[in-house]
């Protein structure tokens, strides 16, 4: 959501949410409107966006901008420039959606700073994030060396088994494991966090790296402190790895069959233990 829609969210939606949440504020003040975020470029304003971030320090953790041929038309790099400026003014990280080309990562790379996030990094739409052999492109390697976070951001169109498996043959920095769960991906390709973790585990990601990707990594990227005390756990999701055979699809029509899966068993919410029906 953006600065124009945030008030409606905090007034009508937040009271219905039981879990603790953090938001990224879209540089588009109307938020994500399918693929038309930037129809009214004259309303994008870095100062206003940064002011909105400052007004909600316990809620907004960063600035989001969508950059890909599915969203960008004649706007070029201007939304990215404004998002980067707003993030620096607000003292928060910037999250950049990458997709089809243009725009190209080599042109976007100068706008990133340490601590920013590049999401949908294993999508199969753009051709300039990874080299054909699976090694990072020159632009992506610059971002990795700079300390930019990589995020899965699976969603309904942004994860490709082939891209991920080629990249995973080489040493990768630990990455974030965002589901990009929304009205389309919740119906089929992602469904829930357990399904995403089952896919990554089946592709060979270690349990240690999975735990990092959904706990310490996101907490560090979001600047959360004192988020976990093992002596008195206040908030957690409890998973069990079970024997379960399922064929999973990615977003490009590829499929893989795995025989282990993450099952959601319970949650601890603000100190209260809540058993759930097993969710695969």
PDB file of C-alpha atoms in Angstrom:
ATOM      1  CA  UNK A   1       0.000   0.000   0.000  1.00  0.00           C
ATOM      2  CA  UNK A   2       0.993   3.634  -0.384  1.00  0.00           C
ATOM      3  CA  UNK A   3       0.573   6.806   1.597  1.00  0.00           C
ATOM      4  CA  UNK A   4      -2.944   7.387   0.168  1.00  0.00           C
ATOM      5  CA  UNK A   5      -4.225   3.952   1.205  1.00  0.00           C
ATOM      6  CA  UNK A   6      -2.350   3.448   4.487  1.00  0.00           C
ATOM      7  CA  UNK A   7      -4.983   5.174   6.618  1.00  0.00           C
ATOM      8  CA  UNK A   8      -7.703   2.849   5.340  1.00  0.00           C
ATOM      9  CA  UNK A   9      -5.491  -0.147   6.095  1.00  0.00           C
ATOM     10  CA  UNK A  10      -4.716   0.946   9.650  1.00  0.00           C
ATOM     11  CA  UNK A  11      -8.368   1.827  10.338  1.00  0.00           C
ATOM     12  CA  UNK A  12     -10.181  -1.128   8.801  1.00  0.00           C
ATOM     13  CA  UNK A  13      -7.725  -3.977   8.228  1.00  0.00           C
ATOM     14  CA  UNK A  14      -5.234  -3.862  11.094  1.00  0.00           C
ATOM     15  CA  UNK A  15      -7.901  -4.361  13.787  1.00  0.00           C
ATOM     16  CA  UNK A  16      -8.683  -7.746  12.180  1.00  0.00           C
ATOM     17  CA  UNK A  17      -5.052  -8.954  12.209  1.00  0.00           C
ATOM     18  CA  UNK A  18      -3.866 -10.880  15.256  1.00  0.00           C
ATOM     19  CA  UNK A  19      -0.238 -11.362  14.297  1.00  0.00           C
ATOM     20  CA  UNK A  20       2.494  -8.753  14.607  1.00  0.00           C
ATOM     21  CA  UNK A  21       3.198  -7.162  11.234  1.00  0.00           C
ATOM     22  CA  UNK A  22       5.571  -4.755   9.507  1.00  0.00           C
ATOM     23  CA  UNK A  23       4.940  -3.005   6.200  1.00  0.00           C
ATOM     24  CA  UNK A  24       6.905  -1.716   3.234  1.00  0.00           C
ATOM     25  CA  UNK A  25       5.370   1.493   1.915  1.00  0.00           C
ATOM     26  CA  UNK A  26       5.054   1.654  -1.878  1.00  0.00           C
ATOM     27  CA  UNK A  27       6.582   4.678  -3.537  1.00  0.00           C
ATOM     28  CA  UNK A  28       3.348   4.704  -5.543  1.00  0.00           C
ATOM     29  CA  UNK A  29       0.937   6.508  -3.175  1.00  0.00           C
ATOM     30  CA  UNK A  30      -1.958   4.347  -4.389  1.00  0.00           C
ATOM     31  CA  UNK A  31      -0.006   1.172  -3.663  1.00  0.00           C
ATOM     32  CA  UNK A  32      -0.014  -1.863  -5.924  1.00  0.00           C
ATOM     33  CA  UNK A  33      -2.896  -1.599  -8.406  1.00  0.00           C
ATOM     34  CA  UNK A  34      -2.310  -4.709 -10.525  1.00  0.00           C
ATOM     35  CA  UNK A  35       0.257  -3.471 -13.085  1.00  0.00           C
ATOM     36  CA  UNK A  36      -0.668   0.212 -13.031  1.00  0.00           C
ATOM     37  CA  UNK A  37       1.214   1.572 -10.024  1.00  0.00           C
ATOM     38  CA  UNK A  38       2.670   4.501 -11.949  1.00  0.00           C
ATOM     39  CA  UNK A  39      -0.272   5.696 -14.049  1.00  0.00           C
ATOM     40  CA  UNK A  40      -0.090   9.065 -12.296  1.00  0.00           C
ATOM     41  CA  UNK A  41       3.633   9.693 -11.923  1.00  0.00           C
ATOM     42  CA  UNK A  42       3.033  13.280 -10.849  1.00  0.00           C
ATOM     43  CA  UNK A  43       1.802  12.024  -7.475  1.00  0.00           C
ATOM     44  CA  UNK A  44       4.981  10.109  -6.597  1.00  0.00           C
ATOM     45  CA  UNK A  45       6.854  12.184  -4.035  1.00  0.00           C
ATOM     46  CA  UNK A  46       9.945  11.088  -2.130  1.00  0.00           C
ATOM     47  CA  UNK A  47       9.551  13.679   0.644  1.00  0.00           C
ATOM     48  CA  UNK A  48       5.939  12.731   1.299  1.00  0.00           C
ATOM     49  CA  UNK A  49       6.785   9.040   1.289  1.00  0.00           C
ATOM     50  CA  UNK A  50       9.659   9.552   3.742  1.00  0.00           C
ATOM     51  CA  UNK A  51       7.404  11.642   5.997  1.00  0.00           C
ATOM     52  CA  UNK A  52       4.842   8.833   6.052  1.00  0.00           C
ATOM     53  CA  UNK A  53       7.565   6.361   7.027  1.00  0.00           C
ATOM     54  CA  UNK A  54       8.637   8.660   9.869  1.00  0.00           C
ATOM     55  CA  UNK A  55       5.056   8.927  11.129  1.00  0.00           C
ATOM     56  CA  UNK A  56       4.762   5.147  11.560  1.00  0.00           C
ATOM     57  CA  UNK A  57       8.084   3.930  13.018  1.00  0.00           C
ATOM     58  CA  UNK A  58       6.645   0.780  14.599  1.00  0.00           C
ATOM     59  CA  UNK A  59       4.757  -0.241  11.499  1.00  0.00           C
ATOM     60  CA  UNK A  60       6.669   0.742   8.334  1.00  0.00           C
ATOM     61  CA  UNK A  61      10.065  -0.890   7.915  1.00  0.00           C
ATOM     62  CA  UNK A  62      10.974   0.114   4.368  1.00  0.00           C
ATOM     63  CA  UNK A  63      10.046   1.528   0.966  1.00  0.00           C
ATOM     64  CA  UNK A  64       8.932  -0.737  -1.903  1.00  0.00           C
ATOM     65  CA  UNK A  65       9.172  -0.149  -5.639  1.00  0.00           C
ATOM     66  CA  UNK A  66       8.178  -2.459  -8.486  1.00  0.00           C
ATOM     67  CA  UNK A  67      10.592  -2.446 -11.430  1.00  0.00           C
ATOM     68  CA  UNK A  68       9.920  -4.814 -14.309  1.00  0.00           C
ATOM     69  CA  UNK A  69       8.484  -4.769 -17.812  1.00  0.00           C
ATOM     70  CA  UNK A  70       5.174  -5.967 -16.386  1.00  0.00           C
ATOM     71  CA  UNK A  71       4.907  -2.674 -14.479  1.00  0.00           C
ATOM     72  CA  UNK A  72       7.294  -0.133 -16.035  1.00  0.00           C
ATOM     73  CA  UNK A  73       6.460   1.408 -19.393  1.00  0.00           C
ATOM     74  CA  UNK A  74       7.628   4.928 -20.281  1.00  0.00           C
ATOM     75  CA  UNK A  75       8.486   5.747 -16.627  1.00  0.00           C
ATOM     76  CA  UNK A  76      11.970   4.273 -16.907  1.00  0.00           C
ATOM     77  CA  UNK A  77      14.039   4.406 -13.724  1.00  0.00           C
ATOM     78  CA  UNK A  78      12.201   7.353 -12.165  1.00  0.00           C
ATOM     79  CA  UNK A  79      10.128   5.288  -9.682  1.00  0.00           C
ATOM     80  CA  UNK A  80      13.338   3.601  -8.517  1.00  0.00           C
ATOM     81  CA  UNK A  81      15.145   6.922  -8.141  1.00  0.00           C
ATOM     82  CA  UNK A  82      12.303   8.317  -6.038  1.00  0.00           C
ATOM     83  CA  UNK A  83      12.035   5.161  -3.914  1.00  0.00           C
ATOM     84  CA  UNK A  84      15.761   5.181  -3.238  1.00  0.00           C
ATOM     85  CA  UNK A  85      15.604   8.854  -2.254  1.00  0.00           C
ATOM     86  CA  UNK A  86      12.610   8.255   0.035  1.00  0.00           C
ATOM     87  CA  UNK A  87      14.318   5.302   1.719  1.00  0.00           C
ATOM     88  CA  UNK A  88      17.484   7.319   2.406  1.00  0.00           C
ATOM     89  CA  UNK A  89      15.466  10.239   3.761  1.00  0.00           C
ATOM     90  CA  UNK A  90      13.406   7.871   5.922  1.00  0.00           C
ATOM     91  CA  UNK A  91      16.408   5.904   7.162  1.00  0.00           C
ATOM     92  CA  UNK A  92      14.920   2.563   6.073  1.00  0.00           C
ATOM     93  CA  UNK A  93      15.842  -0.042   3.462  1.00  0.00           C
ATOM     94  CA  UNK A  94      14.420  -0.138  -0.045  1.00  0.00           C
ATOM     95  CA  UNK A  95      12.889  -3.316  -1.484  1.00  0.00           C
ATOM     96  CA  UNK A  96      13.006  -3.603  -5.280  1.00  0.00           C
ATOM     97  CA  UNK A  97      10.786  -5.958  -7.271  1.00  0.00           C
ATOM     98  CA  UNK A  98      12.633  -7.221 -10.353  1.00  0.00           C
ATOM     99  CA  UNK A  99      10.930  -8.963 -13.245  1.00  0.00           C
ATOM    100  CA  UNK A 100      10.938  -8.773 -17.008  1.00  0.00           C
ATOM    101  CA  UNK A 101      13.321  -6.566 -18.992  1.00  0.00           C
ATOM    102  CA  UNK A 102      13.560  -3.669 -19.472  1.00  0.00           C
ATOM    103  CA  UNK A 103      14.487  -2.114 -17.070  1.00  0.00           C
ATOM    104  CA  UNK A 104      17.772  -3.932 -16.647  1.00  0.00           C
ATOM    105  CA  UNK A 105      19.518  -4.702 -13.381  1.00  0.00           C
ATOM    106  CA  UNK A 106      22.771  -3.128 -14.600  1.00  0.00           C
ATOM    107  CA  UNK A 107      20.931   0.188 -14.876  1.00  0.00           C
ATOM    108  CA  UNK A 108      19.192  -0.193 -11.499  1.00  0.00           C
ATOM    109  CA  UNK A 109      22.272  -1.297  -9.562  1.00  0.00           C
ATOM    110  CA  UNK A 110      23.612   2.221  -8.754  1.00  0.00           C
ATOM    111  CA  UNK A 111      20.457   3.051  -6.756  1.00  0.00           C
ATOM    112  CA  UNK A 112      20.924   0.238  -4.218  1.00  0.00           C
ATOM    113  CA  UNK A 113      22.680   0.629  -0.882  1.00  0.00           C
ATOM    114  CA  UNK A 114      23.793  -1.853   1.760  1.00  0.00           C
ATOM    115  CA  UNK A 115      20.785  -3.322   3.551  1.00  0.00           C
ATOM    116  CA  UNK A 116      18.396  -2.917   0.628  1.00  0.00           C
ATOM    117  CA  UNK A 117      16.488  -5.953  -0.647  1.00  0.00           C
ATOM    118  CA  UNK A 118      16.072  -7.311  -4.167  1.00  0.00           C
ATOM    119  CA  UNK A 119      13.004  -9.540  -4.310  1.00  0.00           C
ATOM    120  CA  UNK A 120      11.809 -12.137  -6.869  1.00  0.00           C
ATOM    121  CA  UNK A 121      15.494 -12.794  -7.474  1.00  0.00           C
ATOM    122  CA  UNK A 122      14.905 -16.361  -8.750  1.00  0.00           C
ATOM    123  CA  UNK A 123      12.182 -15.463 -11.246  1.00  0.00           C
ATOM    124  CA  UNK A 124      12.327 -16.789 -14.793  1.00  0.00           C
ATOM    125  CA  UNK A 125      11.235 -13.625 -16.581  1.00  0.00           C
ATOM    126  CA  UNK A 126      14.255 -11.363 -16.650  1.00  0.00           C
ATOM    127  CA  UNK A 127      17.496 -12.393 -18.305  1.00  0.00           C
ATOM    128  CA  UNK A 128      20.046 -10.251 -16.511  1.00  0.00           C
ATOM    129  CA  UNK A 129      20.019 -11.322 -12.849  1.00  0.00           C
ATOM    130  CA  UNK A 130      21.811 -14.648 -13.330  1.00  0.00           C
ATOM    131  CA  UNK A 131      24.171 -15.797 -16.048  1.00  0.00           C
ATOM    132  CA  UNK A 132      23.055 -18.849 -18.068  1.00  0.00           C
ATOM    133  CA  UNK A 133      25.313 -21.116 -15.986  1.00  0.00           C
ATOM    134  CA  UNK A 134      23.707 -19.953 -12.732  1.00  0.00           C
ATOM    135  CA  UNK A 135      26.426 -17.601 -11.533  1.00  0.00           C
ATOM    136  CA  UNK A 136      25.368 -14.060 -10.559  1.00  0.00           C
ATOM    137  CA  UNK A 137      25.438 -11.485 -13.327  1.00  0.00           C
ATOM    138  CA  UNK A 138      27.963  -8.679 -12.977  1.00  0.00           C
ATOM    139  CA  UNK A 139      25.245  -6.341 -11.684  1.00  0.00           C
ATOM    140  CA  UNK A 140      23.925  -8.866  -9.158  1.00  0.00           C
ATOM    141  CA  UNK A 141      27.431  -9.643  -7.928  1.00  0.00           C
ATOM    142  CA  UNK A 142      27.959  -5.938  -7.271  1.00  0.00           C
ATOM    143  CA  UNK A 143      24.786  -5.910  -5.173  1.00  0.00           C
ATOM    144  CA  UNK A 144      25.828  -9.017  -3.252  1.00  0.00           C
ATOM    145  CA  UNK A 145      29.250  -7.508  -2.549  1.00  0.00           C
ATOM    146  CA  UNK A 146      27.546  -4.302  -1.411  1.00  0.00           C
ATOM    147  CA  UNK A 147      25.479  -6.145   1.193  1.00  0.00           C
ATOM    148  CA  UNK A 148      22.104  -6.148  -0.559  1.00  0.00           C
ATOM    149  CA  UNK A 149      19.738  -8.891   0.595  1.00  0.00           C
ATOM    150  CA  UNK A 150      18.391 -11.456  -1.856  1.00  0.00           C
ATOM    151  CA  UNK A 151      14.755 -12.490  -1.334  1.00  0.00           C
ATOM    152  CA  UNK A 152      12.817 -15.360  -2.934  1.00  0.00           C
ATOM    153  CA  UNK A 153       9.473 -13.531  -3.149  1.00  0.00           C
ATOM    154  CA  UNK A 154       7.827 -16.562  -4.805  1.00  0.00           C
ATOM    155  CA  UNK A 155       4.347 -15.190  -5.554  1.00  0.00           C
ATOM    156  CA  UNK A 156       2.389 -16.322  -8.602  1.00  0.00           C
ATOM    157  CA  UNK A 157       4.957 -15.411 -11.258  1.00  0.00           C
ATOM    158  CA  UNK A 158       8.364 -15.016  -9.617  1.00  0.00           C
ATOM    159  CA  UNK A 159       9.964 -18.393  -8.874  1.00  0.00           C
ATOM    160  CA  UNK A 160      11.558 -20.777 -11.374  1.00  0.00           C
ATOM    161  CA  UNK A 161      12.920 -24.157 -10.260  1.00  0.00           C
ATOM    162  CA  UNK A 162      15.456 -24.170 -13.101  1.00  0.00           C
ATOM    163  CA  UNK A 163      16.805 -20.710 -12.230  1.00  0.00           C
ATOM    164  CA  UNK A 164      17.022 -21.551  -8.537  1.00  0.00           C
ATOM    165  CA  UNK A 165      18.695 -24.924  -9.007  1.00  0.00           C
ATOM    166  CA  UNK A 166      21.323 -23.496 -11.353  1.00  0.00           C
ATOM    167  CA  UNK A 167      22.098 -20.696  -8.888  1.00  0.00           C
ATOM    168  CA  UNK A 168      22.171 -23.101  -5.938  1.00  0.00           C
ATOM    169  CA  UNK A 169      25.062 -25.032  -7.495  1.00  0.00           C
ATOM    170  CA  UNK A 170      27.304 -22.131  -6.522  1.00  0.00           C
ATOM    171  CA  UNK A 171      27.927 -20.539  -3.117  1.00  0.00           C
ATOM    172  CA  UNK A 172      25.136 -18.083  -2.376  1.00  0.00           C
ATOM    173  CA  UNK A 173      24.817 -15.644   0.491  1.00  0.00           C
ATOM    174  CA  UNK A 174      22.057 -16.594   2.885  1.00  0.00           C
ATOM    175  CA  UNK A 175      18.833 -15.209   1.486  1.00  0.00           C
ATOM    176  CA  UNK A 176      15.385 -14.199   2.706  1.00  0.00           C
ATOM    177  CA  UNK A 177      12.444 -16.518   2.091  1.00  0.00           C
ATOM    178  CA  UNK A 178       9.472 -14.298   1.378  1.00  0.00           C
ATOM    179  CA  UNK A 179       6.315 -15.992   0.121  1.00  0.00           C
ATOM    180  CA  UNK A 180       4.827 -12.976  -1.689  1.00  0.00           C
ATOM    181  CA  UNK A 181       1.492 -14.397  -0.602  1.00  0.00           C
ATOM    182  CA  UNK A 182      -1.436 -12.600  -2.236  1.00  0.00           C
ATOM    183  CA  UNK A 183      -4.855 -13.334  -3.709  1.00  0.00           C
ATOM    184  CA  UNK A 184      -3.429 -15.316  -6.635  1.00  0.00           C
ATOM    185  CA  UNK A 185      -0.484 -17.154  -5.063  1.00  0.00           C
ATOM    186  CA  UNK A 186      -2.496 -18.202  -2.002  1.00  0.00           C
ATOM    187  CA  UNK A 187      -4.809 -20.239  -4.246  1.00  0.00           C
ATOM    188  CA  UNK A 188      -2.234 -22.442  -5.902  1.00  0.00           C
ATOM    189  CA  UNK A 189       1.513 -21.983  -6.213  1.00  0.00           C
ATOM    190  CA  UNK A 190       2.509 -20.890  -2.706  1.00  0.00           C
ATOM    191  CA  UNK A 191      -0.561 -21.459  -0.519  1.00  0.00           C
ATOM    192  CA  UNK A 192       1.370 -20.859   2.704  1.00  0.00           C
ATOM    193  CA  UNK A 193       4.851 -20.564   4.169  1.00  0.00           C
ATOM    194  CA  UNK A 194       5.123 -24.324   4.729  1.00  0.00           C
ATOM    195  CA  UNK A 195       4.790 -24.996   0.987  1.00  0.00           C
ATOM    196  CA  UNK A 196       7.530 -22.497   0.145  1.00  0.00           C
ATOM    197  CA  UNK A 197       9.879 -24.049   2.693  1.00  0.00           C
ATOM    198  CA  UNK A 198       9.058 -27.539   1.411  1.00  0.00           C
ATOM    199  CA  UNK A 199      10.058 -26.461  -2.102  1.00  0.00           C
ATOM    200  CA  UNK A 200      13.354 -24.955  -0.967  1.00  0.00           C
ATOM    201  CA  UNK A 201      14.135 -27.917   1.287  1.00  0.00           C
ATOM    202  CA  UNK A 202      13.400 -30.279  -1.590  1.00  0.00           C
ATOM    203  CA  UNK A 203      15.817 -28.298  -3.763  1.00  0.00           C
ATOM    204  CA  UNK A 204      18.577 -28.932  -1.251  1.00  0.00           C
ATOM    205  CA  UNK A 205      18.555 -25.826   0.954  1.00  0.00           C
ATOM    206  CA  UNK A 206      19.816 -26.820   4.387  1.00  0.00           C
ATOM    207  CA  UNK A 207      17.577 -26.676   7.440  1.00  0.00           C
ATOM    208  CA  UNK A 208      19.972 -24.178   9.022  1.00  0.00           C
ATOM    209  CA  UNK A 209      19.697 -21.832   6.044  1.00  0.00           C
ATOM    210  CA  UNK A 210      15.906 -22.191   5.997  1.00  0.00           C
ATOM    211  CA  UNK A 211      15.700 -21.250   9.668  1.00  0.00           C
ATOM    212  CA  UNK A 212      17.894 -18.239   8.998  1.00  0.00           C
ATOM    213  CA  UNK A 213      15.798 -17.238   5.997  1.00  0.00           C
ATOM    214  CA  UNK A 214      12.604 -16.980   8.033  1.00  0.00           C
ATOM    215  CA  UNK A 215      13.967 -15.720  11.367  1.00  0.00           C
ATOM    216  CA  UNK A 216      17.320 -13.981  11.859  1.00  0.00           C
ATOM    217  CA  UNK A 217      17.610 -12.855   8.244  1.00  0.00           C
ATOM    218  CA  UNK A 218      14.276 -11.013   8.020  1.00  0.00           C
ATOM    219  CA  UNK A 219      14.685  -9.603  11.517  1.00  0.00           C
ATOM    220  CA  UNK A 220      18.078  -8.178  10.597  1.00  0.00           C
ATOM    221  CA  UNK A 221      16.834  -6.831   7.264  1.00  0.00           C
ATOM    222  CA  UNK A 222      13.890  -5.127   8.973  1.00  0.00           C
ATOM    223  CA  UNK A 223      16.008  -3.714  11.791  1.00  0.00           C
ATOM    224  CA  UNK A 224      14.103  -5.598  14.482  1.00  0.00           C
ATOM    225  CA  UNK A 225      15.875  -5.875  17.822  1.00  0.00           C
ATOM    226  CA  UNK A 226      15.034  -8.068  20.798  1.00  0.00           C
ATOM    227  CA  UNK A 227      12.711 -10.050  18.520  1.00  0.00           C
ATOM    228  CA  UNK A 228      13.576 -13.460  19.976  1.00  0.00           C
ATOM    229  CA  UNK A 229      14.438 -14.675  23.449  1.00  0.00           C
ATOM    230  CA  UNK A 230      14.748 -18.455  23.553  1.00  0.00           C
ATOM    231  CA  UNK A 231      14.211 -18.440  27.319  1.00  0.00           C
ATOM    232  CA  UNK A 232      10.771 -16.855  26.948  1.00  0.00           C
ATOM    233  CA  UNK A 233       9.485 -17.364  23.398  1.00  0.00           C
ATOM    234  CA  UNK A 234       6.622 -14.970  22.775  1.00  0.00           C
ATOM    235  CA  UNK A 235       6.034 -15.380  19.039  1.00  0.00           C
ATOM    236  CA  UNK A 236       6.876 -18.348  16.845  1.00  0.00           C
ATOM    237  CA  UNK A 237       5.524 -20.704  14.220  1.00  0.00           C
ATOM    238  CA  UNK A 238       6.200 -24.374  14.937  1.00  0.00           C
ATOM    239  CA  UNK A 239       6.885 -26.621  11.941  1.00  0.00           C
ATOM    240  CA  UNK A 240       7.465 -30.344  11.699  1.00  0.00           C
ATOM    241  CA  UNK A 241       9.252 -32.042   8.801  1.00  0.00           C
ATOM    242  CA  UNK A 242       7.133 -35.036   7.791  1.00  0.00           C
ATOM    243  CA  UNK A 243       7.117 -37.807   5.199  1.00  0.00           C
ATOM    244  CA  UNK A 244       4.894 -36.457   2.455  1.00  0.00           C
ATOM    245  CA  UNK A 245       5.067 -36.960  -1.305  1.00  0.00           C
ATOM    246  CA  UNK A 246       3.809 -34.109  -3.446  1.00  0.00           C
ATOM    247  CA  UNK A 247       4.489 -32.662  -6.876  1.00  0.00           C
ATOM    248  CA  UNK A 248       5.017 -28.906  -6.625  1.00  0.00           C
ATOM    249  CA  UNK A 249       4.795 -26.387  -9.454  1.00  0.00           C
ATOM    250  CA  UNK A 250       6.832 -23.244  -9.958  1.00  0.00           C
ATOM    251  CA  UNK A 251       5.634 -20.146 -11.815  1.00  0.00           C
ATOM    252  CA  UNK A 252       6.948 -21.178 -15.241  1.00  0.00           C
ATOM    253  CA  UNK A 253       5.208 -24.525 -15.649  1.00  0.00           C
ATOM    254  CA  UNK A 254       8.034 -26.653 -14.222  1.00  0.00           C
ATOM    255  CA  UNK A 255       7.368 -29.232 -11.521  1.00  0.00           C
ATOM    256  CA  UNK A 256       9.336 -31.209  -8.963  1.00  0.00           C
ATOM    257  CA  UNK A 257       8.285 -34.141  -6.775  1.00  0.00           C
ATOM    258  CA  UNK A 258       9.599 -34.167  -3.206  1.00  0.00           C
ATOM    259  CA  UNK A 259       9.098 -36.682  -0.416  1.00  0.00           C
ATOM    260  CA  UNK A 260       9.564 -34.506   2.655  1.00  0.00           C
ATOM    261  CA  UNK A 261       7.477 -31.503   3.622  1.00  0.00           C
ATOM    262  CA  UNK A 262       7.147 -28.817   6.264  1.00  0.00           C
ATOM    263  CA  UNK A 263       3.919 -29.117   8.224  1.00  0.00           C
ATOM    264  CA  UNK A 264       2.630 -26.198  10.328  1.00  0.00           C
ATOM    265  CA  UNK A 265       1.796 -27.606  13.760  1.00  0.00           C
ATOM    266  CA  UNK A 266       1.173 -24.629  16.035  1.00  0.00           C
ATOM    267  CA  UNK A 267       1.911 -20.987  16.700  1.00  0.00           C
ATOM    268  CA  UNK A 268       2.898 -19.038  19.769  1.00  0.00           C
ATOM    269  CA  UNK A 269       1.282 -15.624  19.556  1.00  0.00           C
ATOM    270  CA  UNK A 270       2.169 -13.019  22.169  1.00  0.00           C
ATOM    271  CA  UNK A 271       2.988 -15.809  24.616  1.00  0.00           C
ATOM    272  CA  UNK A 272      -0.131 -17.883  23.918  1.00  0.00           C
ATOM    273  CA  UNK A 273       0.296 -21.380  22.461  1.00  0.00           C
ATOM    274  CA  UNK A 274      -2.226 -22.189  19.738  1.00  0.00           C
ATOM    275  CA  UNK A 275      -2.438 -25.639  18.224  1.00  0.00           C
ATOM    276  CA  UNK A 276      -3.436 -25.687  14.559  1.00  0.00           C
ATOM    277  CA  UNK A 277      -4.652 -28.398  12.247  1.00  0.00           C
ATOM    278  CA  UNK A 278      -1.625 -29.730  10.371  1.00  0.00           C
ATOM    279  CA  UNK A 279      -1.103 -27.552   7.271  1.00  0.00           C
ATOM    280  CA  UNK A 280       1.016 -28.834   4.392  1.00  0.00           C
TER     281      UNK A 280
END
